[in-house]
Coordinates of C-alpha atoms and ligand atoms in Angstrom, one line a residue:
M242 CA 101.5 156.6 116.2
S243 CA 100.0 153.4 117.6
D244 CA 97.8 153.3 120.7
A245 CA 99.1 151.2 123.6
R246 CA 97.0 148.1 122.7
Q247 CA 98.0 147.9 119.2
R248 CA 99.6 144.6 118.3
H249 CA 102.5 144.2 115.9
G250 CA 103.1 141.4 113.3
D251 CA 105.3 140.6 110.4
V252 CA 102.6 140.9 107.8
L253 CA 99.2 142.4 107.6
L254 CA 97.0 141.8 104.6
L255 CA 94.2 144.4 104.6
G256 CA 90.8 144.4 102.8
G257 CA 90.9 141.1 100.9
I258 CA 88.3 138.5 100.6
V259 CA 89.5 135.6 102.6
L260 CA 88.4 132.0 102.2
T261 CA 88.0 130.7 105.8
P262 CA 86.2 127.8 107.2
N263 CA 83.2 130.3 107.4
G264 CA 83.2 130.9 103.7
A265 CA 84.3 134.0 101.9
E266 CA 84.8 136.9 104.3
R267 CA 85.9 140.4 103.8
I268 CA 88.4 140.5 106.6
D269 CA 92.1 141.4 107.3
V270 CA 94.8 138.9 108.3
A271 CA 97.8 139.2 110.6
C272 CA 100.8 137.1 110.5
R273 CA 103.6 136.8 113.0
D274 CA 106.4 134.1 113.5
G275 CA 105.0 132.0 110.7
C276 CA 101.5 131.8 112.0
I277 CA 98.2 133.4 111.5
V278 CA 97.7 135.4 114.6
A279 CA 94.6 137.5 114.0
L280 CA 91.6 137.6 111.6
G281 CA 88.9 140.3 111.5
D282 CA 88.7 144.1 111.2
L283 CA 92.5 144.8 112.1
R284 CA 92.9 148.3 110.9
G285 CA 94.2 150.4 113.7
R286 CA 94.4 147.3 115.9
W287 CA 97.3 145.8 114.4
S288 CA 100.3 147.1 112.5
A289 CA 103.2 145.2 110.7
E290 CA 106.5 145.4 108.9
N291 CA 104.8 144.7 105.7
E292 CA 101.3 146.0 105.4
M293 CA 99.6 145.2 102.1
D294 CA 96.3 146.6 100.8
I295 CA 94.9 143.6 98.8
A296 CA 91.4 145.0 98.1
G297 CA 90.0 143.1 95.1
L298 CA 92.1 140.1 95.7
L299 CA 91.2 136.7 97.1
V300 CA 93.2 134.8 99.9
L301 CA 93.3 130.9 99.6
P302 CA 94.9 128.6 102.1
G303 CA 98.3 128.0 100.5
V304 CA 98.1 125.5 97.7
I305 CA 99.5 122.0 98.5
D306 CA 100.7 120.1 95.4
S307 CA 101.1 116.4 96.6
Q308 CA 102.8 115.2 93.6
V309 CA 106.0 116.7 92.2
H310 CA 109.3 115.3 90.7
F311 CA 112.0 117.8 91.3
R312 CA 114.9 115.6 90.2
E313 CA 117.5 116.3 92.7
P314 CA 119.8 114.5 93.1
G315 CA 121.0 113.1 89.8
L316 CA 118.9 114.8 87.1
T317 CA 119.4 118.3 87.9
H318 CA 119.7 119.2 84.3
K319 CA 116.0 118.8 84.2
E320 CA 115.1 120.5 87.6
D321 CA 116.4 121.0 91.1
L322 CA 114.9 121.8 94.4
E323 CA 115.6 125.5 94.1
S324 CA 114.0 126.0 90.5
G325 CA 111.3 123.5 91.3
T326 CA 110.2 125.3 94.5
R327 CA 110.7 128.7 92.9
G328 CA 108.1 127.7 90.1
A329 CA 105.9 126.5 92.9
V330 CA 105.6 129.8 94.7
L331 CA 105.3 131.8 91.5
G332 CA 102.4 129.6 90.8
G333 CA 100.9 130.1 94.3
V334 CA 101.8 126.8 95.6
T335 CA 103.3 126.8 99.2
S336 CA 103.9 123.2 99.9
V337 CA 105.0 120.2 97.8
F338 CA 105.5 116.4 98.2
E339 CA 108.4 115.3 96.1
M340 CA 108.8 111.9 94.4
P341 CA 111.5 109.2 94.9
N342 CA 112.5 108.5 91.3
T343 CA 115.7 110.6 91.5
H344 CA 119.3 109.1 91.2
P345 CA 119.9 107.7 93.5
L346 CA 116.4 106.6 94.2
T347 CA 114.9 107.7 97.7
L348 CA 115.0 104.3 99.3
W349 CA 116.7 104.8 102.6
Q350 CA 117.2 107.2 105.4
A351 CA 120.4 108.5 104.0
D352 CA 118.7 109.3 100.7
L353 CA 115.9 111.2 102.5
E354 CA 118.3 113.0 104.7
A355 CA 120.3 114.1 101.6
K356 CA 117.2 115.6 100.1
L357 CA 116.3 117.4 103.2
D358 CA 119.8 118.8 103.4
A359 CA 119.7 119.9 99.9
A360 CA 116.4 121.6 100.4
R361 CA 117.4 123.6 103.5
D362 CA 117.8 127.3 102.9
R363 CA 117.2 126.7 99.1
A364 CA 113.4 125.6 99.1
W365 CA 110.9 128.5 98.4
C366 CA 108.0 126.5 99.6
H367 CA 107.6 123.7 102.2
Y368 CA 108.4 120.2 101.4
A369 CA 108.3 116.6 102.3
F370 CA 109.8 113.6 100.3
Y371 CA 108.4 110.2 99.6
I372 CA 110.4 107.1 100.2
G373 CA 110.2 104.6 97.3
G374 CA 108.5 101.2 98.2
S375 CA 110.5 98.3 96.7
G376 CA 111.5 94.8 97.3
I377 CA 114.8 95.7 99.0
N378 CA 113.5 98.0 101.7
A379 CA 109.9 96.7 102.3
E380 CA 110.7 95.4 105.7
Q381 CA 112.2 98.8 106.8
L382 CA 109.3 100.7 105.6
Q383 CA 107.5 101.2 108.9
V384 CA 110.5 102.9 110.4
L385 CA 111.4 104.8 107.1
E386 CA 107.8 106.2 106.7
N387 CA 108.0 107.9 110.0
L388 CA 111.1 109.9 109.6
P389 CA 110.9 113.5 109.8
G390 CA 110.2 115.2 106.4
C391 CA 108.9 111.9 104.9
A392 CA 105.5 112.2 102.9
G393 CA 105.1 108.4 103.1
V394 CA 105.7 105.5 100.9
K395 CA 105.3 105.7 97.1
V396 CA 105.0 102.6 94.9
F397 CA 105.3 102.5 91.1
M398 CA 103.3 99.4 89.9
G399 CA 104.2 100.1 86.3
S400 CA 107.5 101.5 85.0
S401 CA 107.3 105.1 84.1
F402 CA 110.5 107.2 84.4
G403 CA 113.5 105.8 86.4
D404 CA 114.1 102.4 87.9
L405 CA 111.5 102.2 90.7
L406 CA 109.2 99.4 90.2
A407 CA 107.2 97.0 92.5
D408 CA 104.9 94.9 90.4
D409 CA 105.3 91.4 91.9
E410 CA 102.2 90.5 94.2
T411 CA 104.5 89.2 97.0
V412 CA 106.5 92.4 97.1
L413 CA 103.5 94.7 96.9
R414 CA 102.0 92.7 100.0
R415 CA 105.3 92.9 102.0
I416 CA 105.3 96.8 101.2
L417 CA 101.7 97.1 102.3
E418 CA 102.3 95.0 105.5
H419 CA 105.0 97.2 106.7
G420 CA 103.7 100.5 108.0
R421 CA 100.5 102.4 108.8
R422 CA 100.4 105.6 106.7
R423 CA 98.6 105.9 103.4
V424 CA 100.6 104.4 100.6
A425 CA 100.6 106.5 97.4
V426 CA 100.4 104.2 94.2
H427 CA 101.2 104.9 90.4
A428 CA 98.7 102.2 89.2
E429 CA 99.5 100.9 85.8
D430 CA 99.8 97.1 85.3
E431 CA 103.4 96.4 84.3
A432 CA 102.8 93.0 82.6
R433 CA 100.1 94.6 80.5
L434 CA 102.3 97.5 79.5
R435 CA 105.1 95.2 78.5
E436 CA 102.8 93.0 76.3
R437 CA 101.3 96.1 74.7
K438 CA 104.5 98.1 74.0
A439 CA 104.9 96.3 70.7
L440 CA 101.7 98.0 69.5
V441 CA 103.4 101.4 69.4
E442 CA 106.9 100.5 68.6
T443 CA 106.6 100.3 64.9
H444 CA 104.5 103.4 64.2
G445 CA 106.5 105.8 66.4
D446 CA 103.2 107.9 66.8
V447 CA 102.5 109.5 70.2
R448 CA 98.8 109.7 69.5
Q449 CA 98.9 105.9 70.4
H450 CA 100.2 106.5 73.8
P451 CA 96.7 106.0 75.4
L452 CA 96.4 102.9 73.3
W453 CA 99.7 101.4 74.7
R454 CA 98.9 102.4 78.3
D455 CA 95.2 101.7 77.9
E456 CA 92.4 102.0 80.3
S457 CA 92.7 98.4 81.3
S458 CA 96.3 98.8 82.3
A459 CA 95.2 101.4 84.8
L460 CA 92.1 99.7 86.1
M461 CA 93.8 96.2 86.5
A462 CA 96.5 97.9 88.7
T463 CA 94.1 99.9 90.8
E464 CA 91.7 96.9 91.5
R465 CA 94.8 94.7 92.4
I466 CA 96.3 97.2 94.9
V467 CA 92.9 98.0 96.4
R468 CA 92.3 94.2 96.9
L469 CA 95.7 93.7 98.4
A470 CA 95.3 96.7 100.7
A471 CA 92.0 95.4 101.9
E472 CA 93.6 92.1 102.7
V473 CA 96.2 93.7 104.9
N474 CA 94.1 96.5 106.1
R475 CA 96.1 99.4 104.7
R476 CA 95.0 102.8 103.4
L477 CA 95.9 104.0 99.9
H478 CA 96.3 107.0 97.9
I479 CA 95.8 106.5 94.0
L480 CA 97.8 109.0 92.3
H481 CA 96.8 110.6 88.9
V482 CA 93.6 108.6 88.3
S483 CA 92.9 108.9 84.6
T484 CA 89.9 106.7 83.5
A485 CA 86.2 106.7 84.0
E486 CA 86.4 103.1 85.0
E487 CA 88.8 103.6 87.8
M488 CA 86.5 106.5 89.2
A489 CA 83.5 104.2 89.1
F490 CA 85.6 101.4 91.0
L491 CA 87.2 103.9 93.5
A492 CA 83.9 105.5 94.5
R493 CA 83.0 102.2 96.0
H494 CA 86.3 102.2 98.1
K495 CA 86.4 105.6 99.6
Q496 CA 86.7 104.4 103.2
R497 CA 90.2 103.1 102.5
V498 CA 91.3 105.0 99.4
S499 CA 91.9 108.6 98.6
V500 CA 92.1 109.8 95.1
E501 CA 94.2 112.4 93.1
V502 CA 93.6 113.9 89.7
T503 CA 96.0 116.0 87.8
P504 CA 95.4 119.5 86.1
H505 CA 96.4 118.0 82.8
H506 CA 93.9 115.2 82.9
L507 CA 91.3 117.8 83.5
S508 CA 92.6 120.3 80.9
L509 CA 94.0 118.4 78.0
V510 CA 92.1 115.9 75.7
A511 CA 93.3 113.2 73.3
P512 CA 93.8 112.9 70.4
E513 CA 93.8 116.8 70.1
C514 CA 96.5 117.4 72.7
Y515 CA 98.9 115.0 70.8
E516 CA 98.1 116.4 67.3
R517 CA 99.0 119.8 68.7
L518 CA 101.8 119.1 71.2
G519 CA 103.3 115.8 70.1
S520 CA 105.4 114.2 72.9
L521 CA 105.0 117.3 75.0
A522 CA 101.5 116.0 76.0
Q523 CA 103.0 112.5 76.7
M524 CA 102.6 111.6 80.3
N525 CA 102.1 108.3 82.3
P526 CA 99.1 107.5 82.9
P527 CA 98.2 109.1 79.5
V528 CA 95.9 112.0 78.8
R529 CA 92.9 110.3 77.2
E530 CA 89.8 111.0 75.3
R531 CA 86.9 113.2 76.5
R532 CA 84.7 110.6 78.1
H533 CA 87.5 110.1 80.6
Q534 CA 88.0 113.8 81.2
E535 CA 84.2 114.1 81.9
A536 CA 84.2 111.2 84.4
L537 CA 87.1 113.0 86.2
W538 CA 85.1 116.3 86.4
K539 CA 82.0 114.3 87.5
A540 CA 84.2 112.7 90.3
I541 CA 85.4 116.2 91.4
Q542 CA 81.7 117.3 91.6
D543 CA 80.8 114.2 93.5
G544 CA 83.5 114.6 96.0
V545 CA 85.2 111.3 95.1
V546 CA 88.4 113.1 94.3
D547 CA 90.5 114.3 97.4
V548 CA 93.3 116.1 96.0
L549 CA 95.0 117.7 92.9
G550 CA 98.7 116.8 92.2
S551 CA 100.5 118.3 89.4
D552 CA 102.8 115.4 88.8
H553 CA 105.3 118.2 87.8
A554 CA 107.7 115.9 85.9
P555 CA 110.1 118.0 83.7
H556 CA 112.3 116.7 81.0
T557 CA 114.3 118.9 78.6
L558 CA 112.8 119.8 75.2
E559 CA 115.8 117.9 73.6
E560 CA 114.9 114.7 75.6
K561 CA 111.1 115.1 74.6
A562 CA 112.2 115.4 71.0
S563 CA 113.4 111.7 70.9
A564 CA 111.3 109.6 68.7
Y565 CA 108.2 108.2 70.3
P566 CA 108.1 105.9 72.3
R567 CA 111.7 106.6 73.5
S568 CA 110.6 110.2 74.4
P569 CA 110.3 110.3 78.2
S570 CA 106.8 110.8 79.6
G571 CA 106.4 113.9 81.8
M572 CA 105.6 117.6 81.6
T573 CA 105.9 120.5 84.0
G574 CA 102.9 121.5 86.1
V575 CA 103.6 122.8 89.4
Q576 CA 103.5 126.4 88.5
T577 CA 100.5 126.1 86.1
L578 CA 98.3 124.2 88.7
L579 CA 96.6 127.2 90.3
P580 CA 96.3 129.3 87.1
L581 CA 94.6 126.5 85.4
M582 CA 92.3 125.7 88.3
L583 CA 91.2 129.4 88.6
D584 CA 90.4 129.4 84.9
H585 CA 88.4 126.2 85.4
F586 CA 86.7 128.1 88.3
N587 CA 85.9 131.0 86.0
A588 CA 84.7 128.7 83.4
G589 CA 82.1 127.4 86.0
R590 CA 83.6 123.9 86.4
L591 CA 84.1 123.9 90.1
S592 CA 83.3 126.3 93.1
L593 CA 85.8 128.1 95.2
A594 CA 84.9 125.9 98.1
R595 CA 85.6 122.7 96.0
L596 CA 89.0 124.3 94.9
V597 CA 90.1 125.0 98.4
D598 CA 89.0 121.5 99.4
L599 CA 91.2 120.0 96.6
T600 CA 94.3 122.2 96.9
S601 CA 94.6 122.6 100.8
A602 CA 92.1 121.3 103.1
G603 CA 92.0 117.9 101.3
P604 CA 95.7 117.1 101.3
A605 CA 96.0 118.4 105.0
R606 CA 93.0 115.9 105.8
I607 CA 94.3 112.8 104.0
F608 CA 97.8 113.2 104.7
G609 CA 97.6 114.5 108.4
L610 CA 99.4 117.7 107.7
E611 CA 100.1 119.8 111.0
G612 CA 99.1 123.5 110.8
K613 CA 98.1 123.4 107.1
G614 CA 94.9 123.4 105.0
R615 CA 92.8 126.3 106.5
I616 CA 93.0 130.0 107.2
A617 CA 92.4 130.0 110.9
V618 CA 94.1 131.5 114.0
G619 CA 97.0 129.6 115.1
F620 CA 97.5 127.9 111.6
D621 CA 100.6 128.3 109.5
A622 CA 100.7 131.4 107.6
D623 CA 100.9 129.8 104.1
L624 CA 98.6 131.9 101.7
S625 CA 98.0 132.1 98.0
V626 CA 96.7 135.6 97.2
V627 CA 95.1 135.6 93.7
D628 CA 93.2 137.9 91.4
L629 CA 90.2 136.0 90.1
R630 CA 89.7 138.4 87.3
A631 CA 93.3 138.9 86.0
R632 CA 93.6 137.7 82.5
R633 CA 97.2 136.5 81.6
T634 CA 98.8 134.2 78.8
I635 CA 100.8 131.3 80.2
R636 CA 104.3 131.5 78.5
N637 CA 107.3 129.4 78.5
A638 CA 109.3 132.4 79.5
W639 CA 107.3 132.5 82.8
I640 CA 108.2 129.0 83.7
A641 CA 111.0 128.7 86.4
S642 CA 111.8 124.9 85.7
R643 CA 115.1 124.3 84.4
S644 CA 113.4 122.5 81.6
G645 CA 111.9 125.9 80.5
W646 CA 108.7 124.9 79.0
T647 CA 104.9 124.1 79.6
P648 CA 102.3 122.5 77.5
Y649 CA 100.1 125.5 78.1
D650 CA 102.5 127.9 76.3
G651 CA 100.4 130.7 74.6
Q652 CA 97.2 129.6 76.6
A653 CA 95.1 132.5 78.0
V654 CA 93.6 132.0 81.4
T655 CA 91.4 134.1 83.7
G656 CA 92.6 134.0 87.4
W657 CA 96.3 134.4 88.4
P658 CA 98.3 134.1 91.6
I659 CA 99.6 137.5 92.7
H660 CA 101.2 137.2 96.1
T661 CA 102.4 134.1 97.9
L662 CA 103.2 133.9 101.6
V663 CA 105.3 131.0 103.1
N664 CA 105.8 130.7 106.7
G665 CA 104.3 134.1 107.3
R666 CA 106.6 136.0 104.8
I667 CA 106.0 137.3 101.5
V668 CA 108.0 135.3 98.9
V669 CA 106.1 136.4 95.8
R670 CA 104.8 140.0 95.6
D671 CA 103.3 141.5 92.7
E672 CA 103.9 138.3 90.8
H673 CA 107.8 138.6 91.4
L674 CA 110.0 136.6 93.6
S675 CA 110.7 138.6 96.8
G676 CA 113.0 138.0 99.8
A677 CA 114.7 134.6 100.6
P678 CA 113.7 131.1 100.4
R679 CA 111.5 130.2 103.5
G680 CA 110.5 126.5 103.0
Q681 CA 110.6 124.0 105.7
A682 CA 110.0 120.3 106.1
L683 CA 106.4 119.5 106.6
R684 CA 105.3 117.9 109.8
F685 CA 102.7 115.1 109.8
L686 CA 100.5 114.0 112.7
E687 CA 101.7 111.1 114.4
T688 CA 98.6 109.1 114.2
Q689 CA 98.9 108.8 110.4
Ligands
DOR251 O1 104.7 110.9 83.0 C1 105.3 110.6 84.1 N1 106.6 111.1 84.3 N2 104.7 109.9 84.9 C2 105.1 109.4 86.0 O2 104.6 108.9 86.9 C3 106.6 109.6 86.3 C4 107.1 110.9 85.6 C5 108.5 111.3 85.6 O3 109.2 111.1 86.6 O4 109.0 111.7 84.6

């Protein structure tokens, strides 16, 4: 059947359009032992256990979601590592960075190792875990941040969900002084949030969420942490930037600071989202009015934004039904990140090159991920195969999260993930889960 020179792989993707560093190319992709081993016209030259004709589909480097809350341990009625990563791959995401506000908090080596143990053989996609930066572990962070499977240090400057908080200037400085990697920051000013909470307590109206946690709360914290980082010469990553003012400020600090935006800040708009969705639209920092959303899109266009993070933060519908402001902030997002962004592409809001930069090349570049972020021979075979023209309606029933809902229930989108490959194996085939979990701990370049 095969000639003597024919090579054999695990998976062969034939006839798709592949987004490589050269641009969009109509080429085949061969994967073996978790890696991309050949690109080009491979028909007759390669064979594989799994040969898939993907004519008409587009192959993207596996999508990296650098902000998810998967709630394990301690809050597994909302989510766990299996369901969270299952949602990820069904949505075309192949790697995630998971956040430390679990119970217990992820503060020490033992907490990180417990998460790595829990993920082994259960995670459908690759994973790394953030260590929370706090007053009690600040001096150990330079060791903790370099542990295998650690995504780096995450700091909550304003309280959101859970007990992790570092708002004191001395503590923030101690955190920034101990370590070298980029520190990821939730930037909302705690003192201002406390002062302003009374504004929303009497009315119980979720439409006031952006009034409580206003633009200044975000800008003050962002300015403060950037100033402190400059003083101690540390790099930063500002998570879920939500305001026009922060974007204008961050555009002047790009040498030190990388920038994330979320699909919900790009897709939902106040006050309409609160009127339609109530507390299901409640997130921290809040979804704001249109002028902010326009500034976020402009910052994508200008290249100021480096990555997209879904900030997948599930709470049950029952929890979300508590009266505002007792209703917890957070919504699911890991599974809808790529469908929403493909829909934005189809609406002309960003190019495919920019989409790849934000969803894979960008996170690989700023976090120093080994073997990720591009479709190239020798790189890891994590691939998101999408149909740009497929029209689907996002439904709660499709959502794998234990919380079982999405704010986009009922929304039609154009562009949809069809197959997902993790570690050179097909884990989603024709939109359905296939095979076994293949996720591994992500590896980071030592120089980070
Ligand atoms: O809305 C949010 N929910 N923002 C955060 O930063 C935390 C998250 C959560 O863990 O629920």
